[in-house]
Amino acid sequence: MQLIFSFDTEEYETPGIDDTIKIWANMLAKYGCRGAFCIVGEKARVLLERGRKDIIDTLAAHEIDFHSNWHSRHPLHAEYLDELGWDDGVQRVVAEESPGIQDVEKILGQRPIAYCKPGGSWGPQVAEGMVLMGLPVFCDAPFEFAPGKPMWYCNQLFIGYHTSFDRYFEVENRLAQMKADFRQLCDRIGDGTIVMYTHPVRLFTRKFADNFRYGRNTPRSEWVPAPMRTRSQIDALIRDFDAFVKYVVGEGIEVIDYQQLYQQYKEAPIWMDGKNLIQLAEQIQQELSYQIIDDVAYSPAEIFGLTVFALDWHRRTGKLPEVTPIRRLIGPTQTLKFDESEAAINVGVLMDSIGEINAKLTESHRVPSSIVIENRAIAPGTFLKAAAQILGAIETHAIPPTQVSLDPDWQLPTIVQRSDFAGMNFNWSMFYPGFEGKHVIEMAKLQAWTAKPALKTG
Ligand SMILES: [Zn+2]
């Protein structure tokens, strides 16, 4: 069992609350713990403007992560991504977030490793954008593999939040309750990683500031600061939280940061050998889902790349490759409609197209949204099952069959049936009234092609 203390460090509207960061940073340091401070770009800028070099210096003992450039200011990520496609969406994320990452790095002196989404706003293009900008971890992720067990999604390590200090602000008998709940959570998560978060600002404020709710963009000159707690309330919170951190450390719980988490799961560049490739082709024909072989997990998108590469190799050389490179492809980026009237395809015709399909994978870095063979569009899942059948037949009979069946039910990876994918929604109170984010949800489901459990490598 490992524990990450994660700090959503965001509030830039209320003056006089910056000391909360220092209180938390010093509290953890006192017990030898390194916290993960996810800093909003504008928060870093106001710390500098307010001359808080003391806070910046205190944070040097902790990990610095990123919590978006402007947090709740509109349009939120999901709000603008709902109007965009894949590539323009990723471009917008990079354009809007890169100045924030730069400022956090420049002001705090560390390159962030994890990205924490603001409230309930995200989109799969945010994950891709963060990977492009060198942030390999997504915390407070919309899904993880299992409680406390991270997942790869869009080639980023996704881990959720599991508990918080915030839920105990108003609880009577606070410390005893925190300890009891924590022991229960440890039992439930077992050999996993618990992430416990808080908003440092809430140590001093009774509520969040409210300048961006329901799509409002209150001008800076009209920002209303958050209401403050009394000194005795603040002292009681600090006393109990300090005692809780001391308790956790005393119990021998290993406190880590996101960098350490990432090092445990980071995937080395690997090649797949021929034997495992055939095994993978057998497995993927059973279910359009991630597959695990020899303690390595492969996403459906990676399996698509491996299968197409091997078939193209066979077309050119008459043999299957001894090793196949694993390309970290993303999923299809458009939902298309397919004519499902024909139930089979001629293998010779399919193989004539395989070189072009393979080249396109490397060029576009993604599973195609449709595979067009002789003017006929085939869904990528349907195509993958057919390709895997051909690969299996080549291995068994040395020559490809003449025809292969097409399964029209293979549209999206089966993980989309899980309740977290199936019930995905955008109901954070910051969104414009009536915002549903349907297009973002559709994009997020397409990227289920990239979903697979994160397995320990280190
Ligand atoms: Zn936040």
Coordinates of C-alpha atoms and ligand atoms in Angstrom, one line a residue:
M1 CA 0.0 0.0 0.0
Q2 CA 1.3 3.4 -1.0
L3 CA -0.1 6.9 -0.4
I4 CA 0.1 10.1 -2.4
F5 CA -0.8 13.4 -0.7
S6 CA -2.1 15.5 -3.6
F7 CA -2.8 19.3 -3.4
D8 CA -5.1 21.1 -5.8
T9 CA -3.4 24.5 -5.5
E10 CA -5.7 26.7 -7.5
E11 CA -7.4 29.7 -5.8
Y12 CA -6.1 33.0 -7.2
E13 CA -9.1 35.2 -6.6
T14 CA -9.0 35.5 -2.7
P15 CA -6.1 37.4 -1.2
G16 CA -4.6 36.4 2.1
I17 CA -4.9 32.6 1.7
D18 CA -1.5 31.8 0.2
D19 CA -0.1 30.8 3.6
T20 CA -2.2 27.7 3.5
I21 CA 0.3 26.2 1.0
K22 CA 3.1 26.8 3.3
I23 CA 1.3 25.3 6.3
W24 CA 0.7 22.0 4.3
A25 CA 4.2 22.0 2.8
N26 CA 5.8 22.4 6.3
M27 CA 3.4 19.9 7.9
L28 CA 4.4 17.1 5.5
A29 CA 8.1 18.0 5.6
K30 CA 8.0 17.8 9.4
Y31 CA 7.1 14.0 9.0
G32 CA 9.5 13.4 6.2
C33 CA 6.8 13.3 3.5
R34 CA 7.0 14.7 0.0
G35 CA 3.6 16.1 -1.2
A36 CA 2.5 16.5 -4.8
F37 CA 1.4 20.2 -5.3
C38 CA -0.7 20.5 -8.5
I39 CA -0.4 24.2 -9.3
V40 CA -2.6 26.3 -11.5
G41 CA -0.6 28.6 -13.9
E42 CA -2.3 31.7 -12.7
K43 CA -1.7 30.7 -9.0
A44 CA 2.1 30.5 -9.7
R45 CA 1.9 33.9 -11.3
V46 CA 0.1 35.5 -8.4
L47 CA 2.5 34.0 -5.9
L48 CA 5.3 35.7 -7.8
E49 CA 3.3 39.0 -8.0
R50 CA 2.5 38.9 -4.3
G51 CA 6.2 38.5 -3.6
R52 CA 5.8 35.1 -1.9
K53 CA 9.3 33.8 -2.5
D54 CA 9.0 32.2 1.0
I55 CA 6.2 29.9 -0.2
I56 CA 8.0 29.2 -3.5
D57 CA 11.1 28.2 -1.5
T58 CA 9.1 26.0 0.8
L59 CA 7.6 24.1 -2.2
A60 CA 11.1 23.2 -3.3
A61 CA 11.0 20.2 -1.0
H62 CA 7.9 18.8 -2.7
E63 CA 6.9 17.6 -6.2
I64 CA 5.4 20.3 -8.5
D65 CA 2.6 19.2 -10.7
F66 CA 0.2 21.1 -13.0
H67 CA -3.5 21.9 -12.5
S68 CA -4.2 23.7 -15.7
N69 CA -3.5 27.3 -16.7
W70 CA -6.7 29.0 -15.5
H71 CA -8.7 26.3 -13.7
S72 CA -12.4 27.4 -13.8
R73 CA -12.2 30.3 -16.3
H74 CA -14.3 29.7 -19.4
P75 CA -14.3 28.2 -21.9
L76 CA -13.3 25.1 -19.9
H77 CA -11.5 22.3 -21.7
A78 CA -14.7 20.2 -22.2
E79 CA -16.6 23.3 -23.3
Y80 CA -14.3 24.1 -26.2
L81 CA -13.4 20.5 -27.0
D82 CA -17.1 19.8 -27.5
E83 CA -16.9 22.0 -30.6
L84 CA -13.7 20.6 -32.0
G85 CA -12.3 17.5 -33.6
W86 CA -9.3 15.6 -32.6
D87 CA -6.3 17.4 -34.1
D88 CA -7.6 20.9 -33.6
G89 CA -8.6 20.0 -30.1
V90 CA -5.1 18.8 -29.2
Q91 CA -3.7 21.9 -30.8
R92 CA -5.9 24.1 -28.7
V93 CA -5.0 22.3 -25.5
V94 CA -1.3 22.7 -26.3
A95 CA -1.7 26.4 -27.2
E96 CA -3.7 27.3 -24.1
E97 CA -1.9 25.1 -21.5
S98 CA 1.8 25.4 -22.6
P99 CA 2.1 28.9 -21.2
G100 CA 0.8 27.7 -17.8
I101 CA 3.2 24.7 -17.7
Q102 CA 6.1 27.1 -18.6
D103 CA 5.1 29.6 -15.8
V104 CA 4.8 26.8 -13.2
E105 CA 8.2 25.4 -14.2
K106 CA 9.9 28.8 -14.3
I107 CA 8.4 30.1 -11.1
L108 CA 8.6 26.9 -9.0
G109 CA 11.8 25.6 -10.5
Q110 CA 10.6 22.1 -11.3
R111 CA 9.1 20.6 -14.4
P112 CA 5.6 19.2 -13.6
I113 CA 5.2 15.4 -14.0
A114 CA 1.4 15.0 -13.3
Y115 CA -1.6 16.8 -14.7
C116 CA -4.6 17.2 -12.5
K117 CA -7.9 18.1 -14.2
P118 CA -9.8 21.2 -12.9
G119 CA -13.0 19.9 -11.2
G120 CA -15.0 17.8 -13.7
S121 CA -13.6 19.2 -16.9
W122 CA -11.4 17.2 -19.2
G123 CA -11.4 15.5 -22.6
P124 CA -9.2 12.9 -24.2
Q125 CA -7.4 15.6 -26.2
V126 CA -6.2 17.0 -22.9
A127 CA -4.5 13.7 -22.2
E128 CA -2.8 13.6 -25.6
G129 CA -1.8 17.3 -25.3
M130 CA -0.2 16.7 -21.9
V131 CA 1.8 13.7 -23.1
L132 CA 3.0 15.8 -26.0
M133 CA 4.1 18.4 -23.5
G134 CA 6.0 15.9 -21.3
L135 CA 3.4 15.2 -18.5
P136 CA 3.0 11.4 -18.4
V137 CA 0.6 11.1 -15.4
F138 CA -3.1 12.2 -15.2
C139 CA -4.3 12.4 -11.6
D140 CA -7.9 12.9 -10.4
A141 CA -8.5 10.9 -13.6
P142 CA -12.0 10.2 -14.8
F143 CA -11.2 6.5 -14.6
E144 CA -8.5 4.1 -13.4
F145 CA -8.3 0.4 -13.9
A146 CA -9.5 -0.5 -10.4
P147 CA -9.6 1.4 -7.1
G148 CA -5.9 2.4 -6.5
K149 CA -4.7 0.6 -9.7
P150 CA -3.8 2.9 -12.5
M151 CA -4.7 2.5 -16.2
W152 CA -3.1 3.6 -19.4
Y153 CA -5.3 5.8 -21.5
C154 CA -4.1 7.8 -24.5
N155 CA -0.6 6.7 -23.5
Q156 CA -0.9 8.6 -20.2
L157 CA -1.0 7.0 -16.7
F158 CA -4.4 7.6 -15.2
I159 CA -5.0 7.4 -11.5
G160 CA -8.0 8.6 -9.6
Y161 CA -8.5 10.4 -6.2
H162 CA -9.7 8.1 -3.5
T163 CA -10.2 10.2 -0.4
S164 CA -9.6 13.7 0.8
F165 CA -9.0 15.9 3.8
D166 CA -11.8 18.1 2.6
R167 CA -14.6 15.6 3.4
Y168 CA -13.6 16.0 7.1
F169 CA -13.8 19.8 7.3
E170 CA -17.2 19.7 9.1
V171 CA -17.0 16.3 10.8
E172 CA -17.3 16.0 14.5
N173 CA -14.7 13.8 16.2
R174 CA -12.7 14.4 13.1
L175 CA -9.4 12.6 13.8
A176 CA -10.9 9.3 15.0
Q177 CA -13.2 9.2 12.0
M178 CA -10.3 9.9 9.6
K179 CA -8.3 7.1 11.1
A180 CA -11.1 4.6 11.0
D181 CA -12.1 5.5 7.4
F182 CA -8.4 5.3 6.3
R183 CA -8.0 1.8 7.7
Q184 CA -11.1 0.7 5.8
L185 CA -9.8 2.2 2.6
C186 CA -6.5 0.5 3.0
D187 CA -8.3 -2.9 3.4
R188 CA -10.4 -2.1 0.3
I189 CA -7.5 -1.0 -1.9
G190 CA -5.0 -3.6 -0.7
D191 CA -1.8 -3.6 -2.8
G192 CA -2.5 -0.3 -4.6
T193 CA -1.9 3.4 -4.4
I194 CA -4.3 5.7 -2.4
V195 CA -4.4 9.3 -3.5
M196 CA -5.6 11.6 -0.7
Y197 CA -6.2 15.2 -1.9
T198 CA -7.0 18.5 -0.4
H199 CA -7.4 22.1 -1.6
P200 CA -5.0 24.1 0.6
V201 CA -7.1 27.2 0.3
R202 CA -10.0 25.5 2.1
L203 CA -7.9 25.4 5.3
F204 CA -8.8 29.1 5.6
T205 CA -12.0 29.5 3.6
R206 CA -15.5 28.1 4.4
K207 CA -16.4 27.8 0.7
F208 CA -14.8 28.1 -2.7
A209 CA -14.8 31.5 -4.3
D210 CA -17.7 31.6 -6.8
N211 CA -16.7 33.7 -9.7
F212 CA -16.9 31.2 -12.6
R213 CA -20.0 29.1 -11.7
Y214 CA -22.6 28.3 -14.4
G215 CA -20.4 29.5 -17.2
R216 CA -19.9 33.0 -15.8
N217 CA -16.6 34.8 -16.4
T218 CA -16.7 37.5 -13.7
P219 CA -14.2 40.2 -14.6
R220 CA -11.1 40.4 -12.4
S221 CA -12.1 43.7 -10.9
E222 CA -15.4 42.2 -9.7
W223 CA -14.1 38.9 -8.2
V224 CA -15.7 38.2 -4.8
P225 CA -13.3 36.6 -2.4
A226 CA -14.2 33.4 -0.6
P227 CA -15.7 33.6 3.0
M228 CA -13.1 32.9 5.7
R229 CA -13.1 30.5 8.6
T230 CA -12.6 31.7 12.2
R231 CA -9.1 31.4 13.7
S232 CA -10.2 28.7 16.1
Q233 CA -11.8 26.6 13.2
I234 CA -8.5 26.9 11.3
D235 CA -6.4 25.9 14.4
A236 CA -8.6 22.8 14.9
L237 CA -8.2 21.7 11.3
I238 CA -4.5 22.1 11.4
R239 CA -4.2 20.2 14.7
D240 CA -6.3 17.3 13.5
F241 CA -4.7 17.0 10.0
D242 CA -1.2 17.2 11.5
A243 CA -2.1 14.4 13.9
F244 CA -3.5 12.4 10.9
V245 CA -0.3 12.8 8.9
K246 CA 1.7 11.7 11.9
Y247 CA -0.6 8.7 12.4
V248 CA -0.2 7.6 8.7
V249 CA 3.6 7.9 8.9
G250 CA 3.6 6.1 12.3
E251 CA 1.7 3.2 10.7
G252 CA 4.6 2.7 8.2
I253 CA 2.5 3.7 5.2
E254 CA 4.9 4.6 2.3
V255 CA 4.2 8.1 1.1
I256 CA 5.3 8.6 -2.5
D257 CA 4.8 11.2 -5.3
Y258 CA 3.6 10.9 -8.9
Q259 CA 7.2 10.6 -10.2
Q260 CA 7.7 7.5 -8.1
L261 CA 4.3 6.1 -9.2
Y262 CA 5.2 6.7 -12.8
Q263 CA 8.6 5.0 -12.4
Q264 CA 6.8 1.8 -11.1
Y265 CA 4.6 1.6 -14.2
K266 CA 6.6 3.3 -17.0
E267 CA 6.7 1.1 -20.1
A268 CA 10.1 0.5 -21.6
P269 CA 10.1 0.5 -25.5
I270 CA 9.6 -3.1 -26.3
W271 CA 9.3 -5.5 -29.2
M272 CA 7.0 -8.4 -29.4
D273 CA 8.3 -11.8 -30.5
G274 CA 6.6 -14.0 -33.1
K275 CA 5.2 -16.5 -30.6
N276 CA 3.5 -13.9 -28.5
L277 CA 2.2 -12.2 -31.6
I278 CA 0.3 -15.3 -32.6
Q279 CA -1.0 -15.7 -29.0
L280 CA -2.2 -12.1 -29.1
A281 CA -3.9 -12.7 -32.5
E282 CA -5.8 -15.6 -30.9
Q283 CA -6.8 -13.7 -27.8
I284 CA -8.0 -10.5 -29.6
Q285 CA -10.4 -12.7 -31.7
Q286 CA -12.2 -13.6 -28.5
E287 CA -12.9 -10.0 -27.4
L288 CA -12.1 -6.5 -28.6
S289 CA -10.3 -5.5 -25.5
Y290 CA -6.8 -5.0 -24.0
Q291 CA -4.9 -8.3 -23.7
I292 CA -2.2 -9.5 -21.3
I293 CA 0.7 -11.8 -22.2
D294 CA 3.7 -12.5 -20.0
D295 CA 2.8 -9.6 -17.6
V296 CA 2.6 -7.1 -20.4
A297 CA -0.7 -5.4 -21.3
Y298 CA -1.5 -4.4 -24.9
S299 CA -4.2 -1.9 -25.8
P300 CA -6.5 -2.7 -28.7
A301 CA -4.8 0.2 -30.6
E302 CA -1.4 -1.4 -30.0
I303 CA -2.7 -4.8 -31.1
F304 CA -4.1 -3.2 -34.3
G305 CA -0.6 -1.9 -35.0
L306 CA 1.1 -5.2 -34.3
T307 CA -1.3 -7.2 -36.4
V308 CA -1.1 -4.9 -39.4
F309 CA 2.7 -4.7 -39.2
A310 CA 3.0 -8.5 -39.2
L311 CA 0.7 -9.0 -42.1
D312 CA 2.5 -6.3 -44.1
W313 CA 5.8 -8.1 -43.3
H314 CA 4.4 -11.4 -44.5
R315 CA 3.1 -9.8 -47.7
R316 CA 6.6 -8.5 -48.5
T317 CA 8.8 -11.4 -47.3
G318 CA 6.5 -14.5 -47.3
K319 CA 7.3 -14.9 -43.6
L320 CA 6.1 -13.6 -40.3
P321 CA 8.5 -11.2 -38.5
E322 CA 10.7 -12.5 -35.7
V323 CA 10.0 -9.3 -33.8
T324 CA 7.4 -6.6 -34.2
P325 CA 7.6 -3.0 -32.9
I326 CA 4.9 -1.9 -30.5
R327 CA 3.6 1.4 -31.8
R328 CA 1.8 3.5 -29.1
L329 CA -1.1 4.4 -31.4
I330 CA -4.2 6.3 -30.2
G331 CA -7.7 5.2 -31.1
P332 CA -9.8 6.3 -34.1
T333 CA -10.8 9.9 -33.9
Q334 CA -14.1 9.9 -35.7
T335 CA -17.3 7.8 -35.3
L336 CA -18.5 6.7 -38.8
K337 CA -21.4 4.6 -40.0
F338 CA -20.7 1.4 -41.8
D339 CA -22.5 -0.7 -44.4
E340 CA -22.7 -4.1 -42.8
S341 CA -24.4 -6.0 -45.6
E342 CA -21.3 -8.0 -46.7
A343 CA -20.2 -10.6 -44.2
A344 CA -16.9 -11.6 -45.7
I345 CA -13.9 -10.1 -47.6
N346 CA -11.4 -11.6 -50.1
V347 CA -8.1 -11.9 -48.3
G348 CA -6.0 -11.2 -51.4
V349 CA -7.8 -7.9 -51.8
L350 CA -7.3 -7.1 -48.2
M351 CA -3.6 -8.0 -48.3
D352 CA -3.1 -5.8 -51.4
S353 CA -4.1 -2.8 -49.2
I354 CA -2.1 -3.8 -46.1
G355 CA 1.1 -2.0 -47.0
E356 CA -0.8 1.3 -47.4
I357 CA -2.7 0.7 -44.1
N358 CA 0.5 0.0 -42.3
A359 CA 2.3 3.1 -43.6
K360 CA -0.7 5.2 -42.6
L361 CA -0.6 4.0 -39.0
T362 CA 3.0 5.2 -38.6
E363 CA 2.2 8.5 -40.4
S364 CA -1.0 9.3 -38.5
H365 CA -0.1 7.6 -35.1
R366 CA -3.6 6.4 -34.8
V367 CA -6.0 3.5 -35.6
P368 CA -8.0 4.7 -38.7
S369 CA -11.6 5.6 -38.2
S370 CA -12.4 3.4 -41.2
I371 CA -10.4 1.1 -43.5
V372 CA -11.4 1.5 -47.1
I373 CA -10.7 -1.5 -49.4
E374 CA -12.0 -1.4 -52.9
N375 CA -14.5 1.4 -52.1
R376 CA -15.8 -0.4 -49.2
A377 CA -15.5 1.1 -45.7
I378 CA -14.8 -1.3 -42.8
A379 CA -15.0 -0.5 -39.1
P380 CA -11.6 -0.7 -37.4
G381 CA -12.7 -3.3 -34.9
T382 CA -14.3 -5.4 -37.6
F383 CA -11.0 -5.1 -39.6
L384 CA -8.9 -6.0 -36.6
K385 CA -10.8 -9.2 -36.0
A386 CA -10.5 -10.2 -39.6
A387 CA -6.7 -9.4 -39.7
A388 CA -6.1 -11.4 -36.6
Q389 CA -7.9 -14.4 -38.2
I390 CA -5.6 -14.1 -41.2
L391 CA -2.5 -14.0 -39.0
G392 CA -3.6 -17.1 -37.1
A393 CA -4.3 -18.9 -40.3
I394 CA -0.9 -18.0 -41.8
E395 CA 0.7 -19.4 -38.7
T396 CA -1.3 -22.7 -38.8
H397 CA -1.4 -23.3 -42.6
A398 CA 1.6 -21.2 -43.8
I399 CA -0.7 -19.6 -46.4
P400 CA -3.5 -17.1 -46.0
P401 CA -7.1 -18.3 -46.4
T402 CA -9.0 -17.0 -49.5
Q403 CA -11.9 -15.4 -47.5
V404 CA -12.3 -14.1 -44.0
S405 CA -15.5 -13.2 -42.2
L406 CA -16.4 -9.7 -41.0
D407 CA -17.9 -9.2 -37.6
P408 CA -20.0 -6.1 -37.6
D409 CA -20.4 -6.1 -33.8
W410 CA -16.8 -5.2 -33.3
Q411 CA -17.2 -1.4 -33.0
L412 CA -15.9 -0.2 -29.6
P413 CA -13.6 -2.0 -27.1
T414 CA -15.7 -3.8 -24.5
I415 CA -14.3 -1.6 -21.7
V416 CA -16.9 1.1 -22.7
Q417 CA -19.5 -1.1 -21.1
R418 CA -17.9 -0.5 -17.7
S419 CA -20.0 1.8 -15.6
D420 CA -17.4 4.6 -15.5
F421 CA -17.2 4.7 -19.3
A422 CA -20.9 4.1 -19.9
G423 CA -22.0 6.6 -17.3
M424 CA -19.5 9.3 -18.2
N425 CA -21.0 12.8 -17.8
F426 CA -20.1 16.5 -17.3
N427 CA -22.1 17.7 -14.4
W428 CA -19.7 20.1 -12.7
S429 CA -21.5 23.3 -11.6
M430 CA -18.9 25.5 -13.4
F431 CA -20.2 24.4 -16.9
Y432 CA -22.5 26.6 -19.0
P433 CA -26.1 25.8 -18.1
G434 CA -27.3 22.8 -20.1
F435 CA -23.8 21.7 -21.1
E436 CA -23.7 18.0 -21.8
G437 CA -20.4 17.4 -23.6
K438 CA -21.8 14.7 -25.8
H439 CA -19.1 15.0 -28.4
V440 CA -16.4 14.9 -25.8
I441 CA -17.9 11.7 -24.4
E442 CA -18.0 10.2 -27.9
M443 CA -14.3 11.0 -28.3
A444 CA -13.5 9.6 -24.9
K445 CA -15.2 6.3 -25.8
L446 CA -13.3 6.1 -29.1
Q447 CA -10.1 6.4 -27.1
A448 CA -11.1 3.2 -25.1
W449 CA -9.0 1.7 -27.9
T450 CA -6.0 3.0 -25.9
A451 CA -7.2 1.7 -22.5
K452 CA -5.4 -1.1 -20.7
P453 CA -4.3 -1.8 -17.1
A454 CA -1.0 -0.4 -16.0
L455 CA 1.2 -3.3 -14.8
K456 CA 4.2 -2.7 -12.7
T457 CA 7.5 -2.8 -14.6
G458 CA 9.9 -1.4 -12.0
Ligands
ZN1 ZN -9.0 22.2 -8.7

